[in-house]
């Protein structure tokens, strides 16, 4: 309900996707809500925690939603969390979020367009516990890829830094 309650009203967007792969069910929920304030990400699964962004507009919060999600993941036997949607590497607290998820004994994978992925960020993500990083390439044609992503030079940067990360991964 938070993704509805805290979405930007003019362009509210909530996408729910369910996919079955072999004996697994993948549930993906994406929204364009107000987000979580820097420094609060490590508390989002704590019972009773309500972020400061949610209280700005006078909305009432119980701080029970993500706590229940964490409990439900445990009951359902969830094994992995995939961080995706938008560009997760713009989140200042991404490393803390990964650590928080791995502390719950869940595998973490991450999807990125590669713009913010370099050797240092790769090392930090791996040390935090990321098991898999997926680099999104929408077209083998650089012009088409950049146009689809709306960012000039993204294809070239993703390919260059992607190769450097692959070499770095071999050393892990």
mmCIF file with all atom_site columns, C-alpha atoms in Angstrom:
data_model
loop_
_atom_site.group_PDB
_atom_site.id
_atom_site.type_symbol
_atom_site.label_atom_id
_atom_site.label_alt_id
_atom_site.label_comp_id
_atom_site.label_asym_id
_atom_site.label_entity_id
_atom_site.label_seq_id
_atom_site.pdbx_PDB_ins_code
_atom_site.Cartn_x
_atom_site.Cartn_y
_atom_site.Cartn_z
_atom_site.occupancy
_atom_site.B_iso_or_equiv
_atom_site.pdbx_formal_charge
_atom_site.auth_seq_id
_atom_site.auth_comp_id
_atom_site.auth_asym_id
_atom_site.auth_atom_id
_atom_site.pdbx_PDB_model_num
ATOM 1   C CA . UNK A 1 1   ? 0.000  0.000   0.000   1.00 0.00 ? 1   UNK A CA 1
ATOM 2   C CA . UNK A 1 2   ? 2.955  2.381   0.472   1.00 0.00 ? 2   UNK A CA 1
ATOM 3   C CA . UNK A 1 3   ? 3.575  2.529   -3.261  1.00 0.00 ? 3   UNK A CA 1
ATOM 4   C CA . UNK A 1 4   ? 0.004  3.813   -3.686  1.00 0.00 ? 4   UNK A CA 1
ATOM 5   C CA . UNK A 1 5   ? -0.073 6.033   -0.615  1.00 0.00 ? 5   UNK A CA 1
ATOM 6   C CA . UNK A 1 6   ? 3.208  7.795   -1.376  1.00 0.00 ? 6   UNK A CA 1
ATOM 7   C CA . UNK A 1 7   ? 3.210  7.921   -5.190  1.00 0.00 ? 7   UNK A CA 1
ATOM 8   C CA . UNK A 1 8   ? 3.526  11.207  -7.012  1.00 0.00 ? 8   UNK A CA 1
ATOM 9   C CA . UNK A 1 9   ? -0.142 11.876  -7.726  1.00 0.00 ? 9   UNK A CA 1
ATOM 10  C CA . UNK A 1 10  ? 0.179  13.488  -11.178 1.00 0.00 ? 10  UNK A CA 1
ATOM 11  C CA . UNK A 1 11  ? 2.164  10.658  -12.738 1.00 0.00 ? 11  UNK A CA 1
ATOM 12  C CA . UNK A 1 12  ? 1.632  7.840   -10.262 1.00 0.00 ? 12  UNK A CA 1
ATOM 13  C CA . UNK A 1 13  ? 2.970  4.587   -11.643 1.00 0.00 ? 13  UNK A CA 1
ATOM 14  C CA . UNK A 1 14  ? 2.832  1.178   -10.024 1.00 0.00 ? 14  UNK A CA 1
ATOM 15  C CA . UNK A 1 15  ? 3.840  -1.889  -12.006 1.00 0.00 ? 15  UNK A CA 1
ATOM 16  C CA . UNK A 1 16  ? 3.283  -5.411  -10.718 1.00 0.00 ? 16  UNK A CA 1
ATOM 17  C CA . UNK A 1 17  ? 4.729  -8.360  -12.597 1.00 0.00 ? 17  UNK A CA 1
ATOM 18  C CA . UNK A 1 18  ? 4.540  -12.046 -11.681 1.00 0.00 ? 18  UNK A CA 1
ATOM 19  C CA . UNK A 1 19  ? 6.652  -14.554 -13.539 1.00 0.00 ? 19  UNK A CA 1
ATOM 20  C CA . UNK A 1 20  ? 7.159  -18.288 -13.057 1.00 0.00 ? 20  UNK A CA 1
ATOM 21  C CA . UNK A 1 21  ? 10.574 -19.790 -13.787 1.00 0.00 ? 21  UNK A CA 1
ATOM 22  C CA . UNK A 1 22  ? 11.003 -23.484 -13.127 1.00 0.00 ? 22  UNK A CA 1
ATOM 23  C CA . UNK A 1 23  ? 9.880  -24.008 -9.511  1.00 0.00 ? 23  UNK A CA 1
ATOM 24  C CA . UNK A 1 24  ? 10.174 -20.313 -8.612  1.00 0.00 ? 24  UNK A CA 1
ATOM 25  C CA . UNK A 1 25  ? 7.740  -17.435 -8.649  1.00 0.00 ? 25  UNK A CA 1
ATOM 26  C CA . UNK A 1 26  ? 9.177  -13.977 -9.238  1.00 0.00 ? 26  UNK A CA 1
ATOM 27  C CA . UNK A 1 27  ? 7.130  -11.044 -7.930  1.00 0.00 ? 27  UNK A CA 1
ATOM 28  C CA . UNK A 1 28  ? 8.253  -7.615  -9.049  1.00 0.00 ? 28  UNK A CA 1
ATOM 29  C CA . UNK A 1 29  ? 6.715  -4.360  -7.825  1.00 0.00 ? 29  UNK A CA 1
ATOM 30  C CA . UNK A 1 30  ? 7.969  -1.013  -9.115  1.00 0.00 ? 30  UNK A CA 1
ATOM 31  C CA . UNK A 1 31  ? 6.722  2.475   -8.309  1.00 0.00 ? 31  UNK A CA 1
ATOM 32  C CA . UNK A 1 32  ? 7.725  6.093   -8.719  1.00 0.00 ? 32  UNK A CA 1
ATOM 33  C CA . UNK A 1 33  ? 6.992  7.147   -5.154  1.00 0.00 ? 33  UNK A CA 1
ATOM 34  C CA . UNK A 1 34  ? 8.749  9.703   -2.986  1.00 0.00 ? 34  UNK A CA 1
ATOM 35  C CA . UNK A 1 35  ? 11.511 7.335   -1.932  1.00 0.00 ? 35  UNK A CA 1
ATOM 36  C CA . UNK A 1 36  ? 13.357 6.913   1.313   1.00 0.00 ? 36  UNK A CA 1
ATOM 37  C CA . UNK A 1 37  ? 15.569 9.615   2.821   1.00 0.00 ? 37  UNK A CA 1
ATOM 38  C CA . UNK A 1 38  ? 19.322 9.024   2.832   1.00 0.00 ? 38  UNK A CA 1
ATOM 39  C CA . UNK A 1 39  ? 20.410 7.283   5.999   1.00 0.00 ? 39  UNK A CA 1
ATOM 40  C CA . UNK A 1 40  ? 17.023 5.656   6.670   1.00 0.00 ? 40  UNK A CA 1
ATOM 41  C CA . UNK A 1 41  ? 17.339 2.683   4.309   1.00 0.00 ? 41  UNK A CA 1
ATOM 42  C CA . UNK A 1 42  ? 18.779 0.375   6.988   1.00 0.00 ? 42  UNK A CA 1
ATOM 43  C CA . UNK A 1 43  ? 15.657 0.841   9.130   1.00 0.00 ? 43  UNK A CA 1
ATOM 44  C CA . UNK A 1 44  ? 12.925 0.174   6.553   1.00 0.00 ? 44  UNK A CA 1
ATOM 45  C CA . UNK A 1 45  ? 12.286 -3.412  7.693   1.00 0.00 ? 45  UNK A CA 1
ATOM 46  C CA . UNK A 1 46  ? 12.200 -2.532  11.399  1.00 0.00 ? 46  UNK A CA 1
ATOM 47  C CA . UNK A 1 47  ? 8.827  -2.926  13.086  1.00 0.00 ? 47  UNK A CA 1
ATOM 48  C CA . UNK A 1 48  ? 7.285  0.502   13.639  1.00 0.00 ? 48  UNK A CA 1
ATOM 49  C CA . UNK A 1 49  ? 9.740  2.476   11.486  1.00 0.00 ? 49  UNK A CA 1
ATOM 50  C CA . UNK A 1 50  ? 8.171  5.312   9.493   1.00 0.00 ? 50  UNK A CA 1
ATOM 51  C CA . UNK A 1 51  ? 10.445 7.291   7.207   1.00 0.00 ? 51  UNK A CA 1
ATOM 52  C CA . UNK A 1 52  ? 10.582 11.065  7.436   1.00 0.00 ? 52  UNK A CA 1
ATOM 53  C CA . UNK A 1 53  ? 9.565  11.549  3.768   1.00 0.00 ? 53  UNK A CA 1
ATOM 54  C CA . UNK A 1 54  ? 6.231  9.869   4.432   1.00 0.00 ? 54  UNK A CA 1
ATOM 55  C CA . UNK A 1 55  ? 5.428  12.155  7.341   1.00 0.00 ? 55  UNK A CA 1
ATOM 56  C CA . UNK A 1 56  ? 6.028  15.411  5.424   1.00 0.00 ? 56  UNK A CA 1
ATOM 57  C CA . UNK A 1 57  ? 2.502  15.569  3.994   1.00 0.00 ? 57  UNK A CA 1
ATOM 58  C CA . UNK A 1 58  ? 0.776  14.637  7.232   1.00 0.00 ? 58  UNK A CA 1
ATOM 59  C CA . UNK A 1 59  ? 0.026  11.079  6.114   1.00 0.00 ? 59  UNK A CA 1
ATOM 60  C CA . UNK A 1 60  ? -0.416 8.575   8.934   1.00 0.00 ? 60  UNK A CA 1
ATOM 61  C CA . UNK A 1 61  ? 1.958  5.622   8.993   1.00 0.00 ? 61  UNK A CA 1
ATOM 62  C CA . UNK A 1 62  ? 2.158  2.484   11.108  1.00 0.00 ? 62  UNK A CA 1
ATOM 63  C CA . UNK A 1 63  ? 5.627  1.307   10.102  1.00 0.00 ? 63  UNK A CA 1
ATOM 64  C CA . UNK A 1 64  ? 4.372  -2.238  9.783   1.00 0.00 ? 64  UNK A CA 1
ATOM 65  C CA . UNK A 1 65  ? 4.239  -2.776  5.978   1.00 0.00 ? 65  UNK A CA 1
ATOM 66  C CA . UNK A 1 66  ? 7.853  -3.598  5.128   1.00 0.00 ? 66  UNK A CA 1
ATOM 67  C CA . UNK A 1 67  ? 8.260  -5.391  8.450   1.00 0.00 ? 67  UNK A CA 1
ATOM 68  C CA . UNK A 1 68  ? 5.438  -7.716  7.374   1.00 0.00 ? 68  UNK A CA 1
ATOM 69  C CA . UNK A 1 69  ? 7.027  -8.089  3.927   1.00 0.00 ? 69  UNK A CA 1
ATOM 70  C CA . UNK A 1 70  ? 10.226 -9.264  5.591   1.00 0.00 ? 70  UNK A CA 1
ATOM 71  C CA . UNK A 1 71  ? 8.282  -11.780 7.703   1.00 0.00 ? 71  UNK A CA 1
ATOM 72  C CA . UNK A 1 72  ? 6.320  -12.956 4.658   1.00 0.00 ? 72  UNK A CA 1
ATOM 73  C CA . UNK A 1 73  ? 9.521  -13.472 2.648   1.00 0.00 ? 73  UNK A CA 1
ATOM 74  C CA . UNK A 1 74  ? 10.733 -15.739 5.441   1.00 0.00 ? 74  UNK A CA 1
ATOM 75  C CA . UNK A 1 75  ? 7.493  -17.728 5.536   1.00 0.00 ? 75  UNK A CA 1
ATOM 76  C CA . UNK A 1 76  ? 7.413  -18.118 1.728   1.00 0.00 ? 76  UNK A CA 1
ATOM 77  C CA . UNK A 1 77  ? 11.005 -19.312 1.566   1.00 0.00 ? 77  UNK A CA 1
ATOM 78  C CA . UNK A 1 78  ? 12.232 -16.336 -0.463  1.00 0.00 ? 78  UNK A CA 1
ATOM 79  C CA . UNK A 1 79  ? 15.797 -16.909 -1.559  1.00 0.00 ? 79  UNK A CA 1
ATOM 80  C CA . UNK A 1 80  ? 16.704 -13.872 -3.614  1.00 0.00 ? 80  UNK A CA 1
ATOM 81  C CA . UNK A 1 81  ? 15.905 -10.183 -3.970  1.00 0.00 ? 81  UNK A CA 1
ATOM 82  C CA . UNK A 1 82  ? 16.573 -8.411  -7.280  1.00 0.00 ? 82  UNK A CA 1
ATOM 83  C CA . UNK A 1 83  ? 17.136 -4.665  -7.060  1.00 0.00 ? 83  UNK A CA 1
ATOM 84  C CA . UNK A 1 84  ? 15.990 -3.070  -10.291 1.00 0.00 ? 84  UNK A CA 1
ATOM 85  C CA . UNK A 1 85  ? 13.763 -0.399  -11.767 1.00 0.00 ? 85  UNK A CA 1
ATOM 86  C CA . UNK A 1 86  ? 14.920 3.030   -12.717 1.00 0.00 ? 86  UNK A CA 1
ATOM 87  C CA . UNK A 1 87  ? 18.624 3.033   -11.968 1.00 0.00 ? 87  UNK A CA 1
ATOM 88  C CA . UNK A 1 88  ? 19.374 1.507   -8.557  1.00 0.00 ? 88  UNK A CA 1
ATOM 89  C CA . UNK A 1 89  ? 22.948 2.793   -8.472  1.00 0.00 ? 89  UNK A CA 1
ATOM 90  C CA . UNK A 1 90  ? 21.743 6.400   -8.072  1.00 0.00 ? 90  UNK A CA 1
ATOM 91  C CA . UNK A 1 91  ? 20.588 5.439   -4.587  1.00 0.00 ? 91  UNK A CA 1
ATOM 92  C CA . UNK A 1 92  ? 23.159 6.806   -2.136  1.00 0.00 ? 92  UNK A CA 1
ATOM 93  C CA . UNK A 1 93  ? 22.357 3.979   0.283   1.00 0.00 ? 93  UNK A CA 1
ATOM 94  C CA . UNK A 1 94  ? 22.576 1.102   -2.206  1.00 0.00 ? 94  UNK A CA 1
ATOM 95  C CA . UNK A 1 95  ? 25.502 -0.549  -0.390  1.00 0.00 ? 95  UNK A CA 1
ATOM 96  C CA . UNK A 1 96  ? 23.662 -0.360  2.948   1.00 0.00 ? 96  UNK A CA 1
ATOM 97  C CA . UNK A 1 97  ? 20.519 -1.780  1.323   1.00 0.00 ? 97  UNK A CA 1
ATOM 98  C CA . UNK A 1 98  ? 22.482 -4.719  -0.106  1.00 0.00 ? 98  UNK A CA 1
ATOM 99  C CA . UNK A 1 99  ? 24.060 -5.394  3.297   1.00 0.00 ? 99  UNK A CA 1
ATOM 100 C CA . UNK A 1 100 ? 20.644 -5.249  4.953   1.00 0.00 ? 100 UNK A CA 1
ATOM 101 C CA . UNK A 1 101 ? 19.195 -7.781  2.504   1.00 0.00 ? 101 UNK A CA 1
ATOM 102 C CA . UNK A 1 102 ? 22.156 -10.144 2.804   1.00 0.00 ? 102 UNK A CA 1
ATOM 103 C CA . UNK A 1 103 ? 21.904 -9.954  6.602   1.00 0.00 ? 103 UNK A CA 1
ATOM 104 C CA . UNK A 1 104 ? 18.427 -11.445 6.132   1.00 0.00 ? 104 UNK A CA 1
ATOM 105 C CA . UNK A 1 105 ? 20.250 -14.379 4.467   1.00 0.00 ? 105 UNK A CA 1
ATOM 106 C CA . UNK A 1 106 ? 18.876 -13.565 1.010   1.00 0.00 ? 106 UNK A CA 1
ATOM 107 C CA . UNK A 1 107 ? 20.854 -13.512 -2.235  1.00 0.00 ? 107 UNK A CA 1
ATOM 108 C CA . UNK A 1 108 ? 20.958 -10.121 -3.951  1.00 0.00 ? 108 UNK A CA 1
ATOM 109 C CA . UNK A 1 109 ? 21.082 -9.447  -7.667  1.00 0.00 ? 109 UNK A CA 1
ATOM 110 C CA . UNK A 1 110 ? 21.074 -6.015  -9.252  1.00 0.00 ? 110 UNK A CA 1
ATOM 111 C CA . UNK A 1 111 ? 20.066 -4.692  -12.673 1.00 0.00 ? 111 UNK A CA 1
ATOM 112 C CA . UNK A 1 112 ? 21.816 -1.547  -13.904 1.00 0.00 ? 112 UNK A CA 1
ATOM 113 C CA . UNK A 1 113 ? 22.163 0.454   -17.098 1.00 0.00 ? 113 UNK A CA 1
ATOM 114 C CA . UNK A 1 114 ? 25.877 0.759   -16.292 1.00 0.00 ? 114 UNK A CA 1
ATOM 115 C CA . UNK A 1 115 ? 26.137 4.550   -16.140 1.00 0.00 ? 115 UNK A CA 1
ATOM 116 C CA . UNK A 1 116 ? 27.251 4.541   -12.485 1.00 0.00 ? 116 UNK A CA 1
ATOM 117 C CA . UNK A 1 117 ? 29.030 1.176   -12.512 1.00 0.00 ? 117 UNK A CA 1
ATOM 118 C CA . UNK A 1 118 ? 32.798 1.332   -12.336 1.00 0.00 ? 118 UNK A CA 1
ATOM 119 C CA . UNK A 1 119 ? 35.467 -0.871  -10.712 1.00 0.00 ? 119 UNK A CA 1
ATOM 120 C CA . UNK A 1 120 ? 35.120 0.821   -7.324  1.00 0.00 ? 120 UNK A CA 1
ATOM 121 C CA . UNK A 1 121 ? 31.312 0.552   -7.243  1.00 0.00 ? 121 UNK A CA 1
ATOM 122 C CA . UNK A 1 122 ? 31.591 -3.061  -8.436  1.00 0.00 ? 122 UNK A CA 1
ATOM 123 C CA . UNK A 1 123 ? 34.009 -3.922  -5.609  1.00 0.00 ? 123 UNK A CA 1
ATOM 124 C CA . UNK A 1 124 ? 31.778 -2.198  -3.045  1.00 0.00 ? 124 UNK A CA 1
ATOM 125 C CA . UNK A 1 125 ? 28.710 -4.105  -4.293  1.00 0.00 ? 125 UNK A CA 1
ATOM 126 C CA . UNK A 1 126 ? 30.518 -7.439  -4.256  1.00 0.00 ? 126 UNK A CA 1
ATOM 127 C CA . UNK A 1 127 ? 31.902 -6.823  -0.756  1.00 0.00 ? 127 UNK A CA 1
ATOM 128 C CA . UNK A 1 128 ? 28.387 -5.904  0.413   1.00 0.00 ? 128 UNK A CA 1
ATOM 129 C CA . UNK A 1 129 ? 27.134 -9.271  -0.854  1.00 0.00 ? 129 UNK A CA 1
ATOM 130 C CA . UNK A 1 130 ? 25.716 -8.842  -4.375  1.00 0.00 ? 130 UNK A CA 1
ATOM 131 C CA . UNK A 1 131 ? 25.705 -12.252 -6.060  1.00 0.00 ? 131 UNK A CA 1
ATOM 132 C CA . UNK A 1 132 ? 24.924 -11.080 -9.586  1.00 0.00 ? 132 UNK A CA 1
ATOM 133 C CA . UNK A 1 133 ? 24.999 -7.804  -11.528 1.00 0.00 ? 133 UNK A CA 1
ATOM 134 C CA . UNK A 1 134 ? 23.016 -7.635  -14.766 1.00 0.00 ? 134 UNK A CA 1
ATOM 135 C CA . UNK A 1 135 ? 23.951 -4.955  -17.279 1.00 0.00 ? 135 UNK A CA 1
ATOM 136 C CA . UNK A 1 136 ? 20.933 -3.858  -19.350 1.00 0.00 ? 136 UNK A CA 1
ATOM 137 C CA . UNK A 1 137 ? 21.711 -3.439  -23.049 1.00 0.00 ? 137 UNK A CA 1
ATOM 138 C CA . UNK A 1 138 ? 18.585 -2.711  -25.104 1.00 0.00 ? 138 UNK A CA 1
ATOM 139 C CA . UNK A 1 139 ? 20.166 -2.881  -28.560 1.00 0.00 ? 139 UNK A CA 1
ATOM 140 C CA . UNK A 1 140 ? 23.505 -3.906  -30.070 1.00 0.00 ? 140 UNK A CA 1
ATOM 141 C CA . UNK A 1 141 ? 23.275 -0.652  -32.023 1.00 0.00 ? 141 UNK A CA 1
ATOM 142 C CA . UNK A 1 142 ? 24.763 2.172   -29.890 1.00 0.00 ? 142 UNK A CA 1
ATOM 143 C CA . UNK A 1 143 ? 22.522 4.883   -31.343 1.00 0.00 ? 143 UNK A CA 1
ATOM 144 C CA . UNK A 1 144 ? 19.348 2.848   -30.772 1.00 0.00 ? 144 UNK A CA 1
ATOM 145 C CA . UNK A 1 145 ? 20.406 1.880   -27.252 1.00 0.00 ? 145 UNK A CA 1
ATOM 146 C CA . UNK A 1 146 ? 21.245 5.484   -26.295 1.00 0.00 ? 146 UNK A CA 1
ATOM 147 C CA . UNK A 1 147 ? 17.985 6.758   -27.787 1.00 0.00 ? 147 UNK A CA 1
ATOM 148 C CA . UNK A 1 148 ? 15.920 4.133   -25.932 1.00 0.00 ? 148 UNK A CA 1
ATOM 149 C CA . UNK A 1 149 ? 17.660 5.005   -22.670 1.00 0.00 ? 149 UNK A CA 1
ATOM 150 C CA . UNK A 1 150 ? 17.656 8.757   -23.333 1.00 0.00 ? 150 UNK A CA 1
ATOM 151 C CA . UNK A 1 151 ? 21.323 9.141   -22.475 1.00 0.00 ? 151 UNK A CA 1
ATOM 152 C CA . UNK A 1 152 ? 24.011 9.924   -25.054 1.00 0.00 ? 152 UNK A CA 1
ATOM 153 C CA . UNK A 1 153 ? 27.157 7.861   -24.611 1.00 0.00 ? 153 UNK A CA 1
ATOM 154 C CA . UNK A 1 154 ? 25.524 5.265   -22.336 1.00 0.00 ? 154 UNK A CA 1
ATOM 155 C CA . UNK A 1 155 ? 26.184 2.319   -24.667 1.00 0.00 ? 155 UNK A CA 1
ATOM 156 C CA . UNK A 1 156 ? 29.863 3.176   -24.962 1.00 0.00 ? 156 UNK A CA 1
ATOM 157 C CA . UNK A 1 157 ? 30.269 3.779   -21.208 1.00 0.00 ? 157 UNK A CA 1
ATOM 158 C CA . UNK A 1 158 ? 28.400 0.583   -20.315 1.00 0.00 ? 158 UNK A CA 1
ATOM 159 C CA . UNK A 1 159 ? 30.498 -1.464  -22.704 1.00 0.00 ? 159 UNK A CA 1
ATOM 160 C CA . UNK A 1 160 ? 33.819 0.064   -21.603 1.00 0.00 ? 160 UNK A CA 1
ATOM 161 C CA . UNK A 1 161 ? 33.116 -0.073  -17.874 1.00 0.00 ? 161 UNK A CA 1
ATOM 162 C CA . UNK A 1 162 ? 31.343 -3.404  -18.284 1.00 0.00 ? 162 UNK A CA 1
ATOM 163 C CA . UNK A 1 163 ? 34.500 -4.937  -19.744 1.00 0.00 ? 163 UNK A CA 1
ATOM 164 C CA . UNK A 1 164 ? 36.579 -3.473  -16.897 1.00 0.00 ? 164 UNK A CA 1
ATOM 165 C CA . UNK A 1 165 ? 34.149 -4.959  -14.361 1.00 0.00 ? 165 UNK A CA 1
ATOM 166 C CA . UNK A 1 166 ? 34.327 -8.375  -16.042 1.00 0.00 ? 166 UNK A CA 1
ATOM 167 C CA . UNK A 1 167 ? 38.113 -8.277  -15.755 1.00 0.00 ? 167 UNK A CA 1
ATOM 168 C CA . UNK A 1 168 ? 37.754 -7.202  -12.105 1.00 0.00 ? 168 UNK A CA 1
ATOM 169 C CA . UNK A 1 169 ? 35.285 -10.062 -11.501 1.00 0.00 ? 169 UNK A CA 1
ATOM 170 C CA . UNK A 1 170 ? 37.856 -12.566 -12.680 1.00 0.00 ? 170 UNK A CA 1
ATOM 171 C CA . UNK A 1 171 ? 40.061 -11.425 -9.792  1.00 0.00 ? 171 UNK A CA 1
ATOM 172 C CA . UNK A 1 172 ? 37.332 -11.918 -7.165  1.00 0.00 ? 172 UNK A CA 1
#
